[in-house]
Amino acid sequence: LGEKLCECSPPEDQKLAILSEVWKIMSKWEPLGDYLKVADIFVEYALLYLGRSEMDILLANIQKHVSEVDKLDETQLRYLESVVFRVVEQYSDLAEVMALQHFIPIID
């Protein structure tokens, strides 16, 4: 679903509502690898269609999930790296990336 939404922009007035509904469900997902796989795609969605405050909310939720485990396995780490790269690639100014309150804790 997330990949298709990234390919074809939903109506402007529904973009945030779609993310909110999806995130209500997926923020409760376990195991972590499954959660991060979907989160990775919806980070792209948020970067394409929403603002920095929504992006920071997603990053906060990702940080919360990641902080609940002692060590990430290779698959989890790959998805988390993808999230980080997507964010860095989207913003042209490093200061914008660093302004995301929950970005640094994710890469820490």
mmCIF file of C-alpha atoms in Angstrom:
data_model
loop_
_atom_site.group_PDB
_atom_site.id
_atom_site.type_symbol
_atom_site.label_atom_id
_atom_site.label_comp_id
_atom_site.label_asym_id
_atom_site.label_seq_id
_atom_site.Cartn_x
_atom_site.Cartn_y
_atom_site.Cartn_z
ATOM 1 C CA LEU A 1 0.000 0.000 0.000
ATOM 2 C CA GLY A 2 2.706 2.462 0.964
ATOM 3 C CA GLU A 3 4.674 1.892 -2.224
ATOM 4 C CA LYS A 4 1.594 2.522 -4.367
ATOM 5 C CA LEU A 5 0.761 5.678 -2.428
ATOM 6 C CA CYS A 6 4.285 6.938 -3.078
ATOM 7 C CA GLU A 7 3.863 6.289 -6.808
ATOM 8 C CA CYS A 8 0.477 7.958 -7.110
ATOM 9 C CA SER A 9 -0.250 10.996 -4.971
ATOM 10 C CA PRO A 10 -3.481 10.775 -2.986
ATOM 11 C CA PRO A 11 -5.782 13.825 -2.891
ATOM 12 C CA GLU A 12 -4.255 16.668 -0.886
ATOM 13 C CA ASP A 13 -7.005 16.650 1.739
ATOM 14 C CA GLN A 14 -6.486 12.932 2.418
ATOM 15 C CA LYS A 15 -2.697 12.680 2.680
ATOM 16 C CA LEU A 16 -2.430 13.191 6.436
ATOM 17 C CA ALA A 17 -5.553 11.150 7.186
ATOM 18 C CA ILE A 18 -4.148 8.175 5.263
ATOM 19 C CA LEU A 19 -0.894 8.271 7.186
ATOM 20 C CA SER A 20 -2.719 8.665 10.505
ATOM 21 C CA GLU A 21 -4.915 5.629 9.875
ATOM 22 C CA VAL A 22 -2.031 3.459 8.713
ATOM 23 C CA TRP A 23 0.183 4.530 11.603
ATOM 24 C CA LYS A 24 -2.491 3.748 14.210
ATOM 25 C CA ILE A 25 -2.314 0.145 13.107
ATOM 26 C CA MET A 26 1.328 -0.285 12.281
ATOM 27 C CA SER A 27 2.747 1.490 15.328
ATOM 28 C CA LYS A 28 1.566 -1.534 17.316
ATOM 29 C CA TRP A 29 3.176 -4.080 14.989
ATOM 30 C CA GLU A 30 5.661 -6.649 16.103
ATOM 31 C CA PRO A 31 8.210 -7.994 15.382
ATOM 32 C CA LEU A 32 10.501 -5.038 14.886
ATOM 33 C CA GLY A 33 11.678 -6.103 11.426
ATOM 34 C CA ASP A 34 8.124 -6.103 10.068
ATOM 35 C CA TYR A 35 7.441 -2.729 11.657
ATOM 36 C CA LEU A 36 10.617 -1.178 10.223
ATOM 37 C CA LYS A 37 9.918 -2.548 6.745
ATOM 38 C CA VAL A 38 6.582 -0.721 6.605
ATOM 39 C CA ALA A 39 7.889 2.334 8.474
ATOM 40 C CA ASP A 40 10.619 2.712 5.868
ATOM 41 C CA ILE A 41 8.055 3.054 3.076
ATOM 42 C CA PHE A 42 5.828 5.426 5.013
ATOM 43 C CA VAL A 43 8.807 7.633 5.838
ATOM 44 C CA GLU A 44 9.132 8.063 2.080
ATOM 45 C CA TYR A 45 5.405 8.847 1.907
ATOM 46 C CA ALA A 46 5.760 11.494 4.625
ATOM 47 C CA LEU A 47 8.796 12.995 2.930
ATOM 48 C CA LEU A 48 6.928 13.235 -0.367
ATOM 49 C CA TYR A 49 3.620 14.604 0.845
ATOM 50 C CA LEU A 50 3.805 15.945 4.390
ATOM 51 C CA GLY A 51 5.815 18.406 6.439
ATOM 52 C CA ARG A 52 8.720 18.297 8.827
ATOM 53 C CA SER A 53 6.525 18.056 11.945
ATOM 54 C CA GLU A 54 4.831 14.878 10.641
ATOM 55 C CA MET A 55 8.234 13.483 9.712
ATOM 56 C CA ASP A 56 9.504 14.124 13.221
ATOM 57 C CA ILE A 57 6.481 12.337 14.714
ATOM 58 C CA LEU A 58 7.241 9.267 12.587
ATOM 59 C CA LEU A 59 10.887 9.388 13.589
ATOM 60 C CA ALA A 60 9.876 9.569 17.261
ATOM 61 C CA ASN A 61 7.785 6.436 16.880
ATOM 62 C CA ILE A 62 10.591 4.641 15.053
ATOM 63 C CA GLN A 63 13.029 5.690 17.765
ATOM 64 C CA LYS A 64 10.671 4.332 20.429
ATOM 65 C CA HIS A 65 10.449 0.941 18.730
ATOM 66 C CA VAL A 66 14.185 0.695 18.086
ATOM 67 C CA SER A 67 15.066 1.675 21.655
ATOM 68 C CA GLU A 68 13.070 -1.275 22.986
ATOM 69 C CA VAL A 69 15.646 -3.787 21.709
ATOM 70 C CA ASP A 70 19.221 -4.254 22.842
ATOM 71 C CA LYS A 71 20.667 -4.913 19.393
ATOM 72 C CA LEU A 72 19.301 -4.728 15.868
ATOM 73 C CA ASP A 73 19.727 -7.706 13.586
ATOM 74 C CA GLU A 74 20.996 -7.231 10.013
ATOM 75 C CA THR A 75 17.530 -6.906 8.487
ATOM 76 C CA GLN A 76 16.345 -4.400 11.082
ATOM 77 C CA LEU A 77 19.533 -2.399 10.660
ATOM 78 C CA ARG A 78 19.124 -2.360 6.873
ATOM 79 C CA TYR A 79 15.598 -0.900 7.182
ATOM 80 C CA LEU A 80 16.728 1.661 9.745
ATOM 81 C CA GLU A 81 19.622 2.691 7.487
ATOM 82 C CA SER A 82 17.153 3.092 4.644
ATOM 83 C CA VAL A 83 15.050 5.431 6.796
ATOM 84 C CA VAL A 84 18.130 7.510 7.607
ATOM 85 C CA PHE A 85 19.232 7.698 3.963
ATOM 86 C CA ARG A 86 15.743 8.668 2.794
ATOM 87 C CA VAL A 87 15.662 11.571 5.255
ATOM 88 C CA VAL A 88 19.167 12.773 4.411
ATOM 89 C CA GLU A 89 18.501 12.573 0.673
ATOM 90 C CA GLN A 90 15.256 14.521 0.936
ATOM 91 C CA TYR A 91 16.629 17.607 2.670
ATOM 92 C CA SER A 92 19.102 19.718 0.722
ATOM 93 C CA ASP A 93 20.485 21.358 3.854
ATOM 94 C CA LEU A 94 22.074 19.338 6.642
ATOM 95 C CA ALA A 95 20.757 21.894 9.143
ATOM 96 C CA GLU A 96 17.208 20.859 8.171
ATOM 97 C CA VAL A 97 18.017 17.240 8.950
ATOM 98 C CA MET A 98 19.565 18.148 12.274
ATOM 99 C CA ALA A 99 16.491 20.244 13.101
ATOM 100 C CA LEU A 100 14.454 17.040 13.217
ATOM 101 C CA GLN A 101 14.339 16.422 16.953
ATOM 102 C CA HIS A 102 14.263 12.627 16.666
ATOM 103 C CA PHE A 103 16.768 12.138 13.853
ATOM 104 C CA ILE A 104 19.981 12.213 15.914
ATOM 105 C CA PRO A 105 18.730 9.687 18.516
ATOM 106 C CA ILE A 106 17.950 7.243 15.689
ATOM 107 C CA ILE A 107 21.481 7.369 14.304
ATOM 108 C CA ASP A 108 23.054 7.386 17.746
#
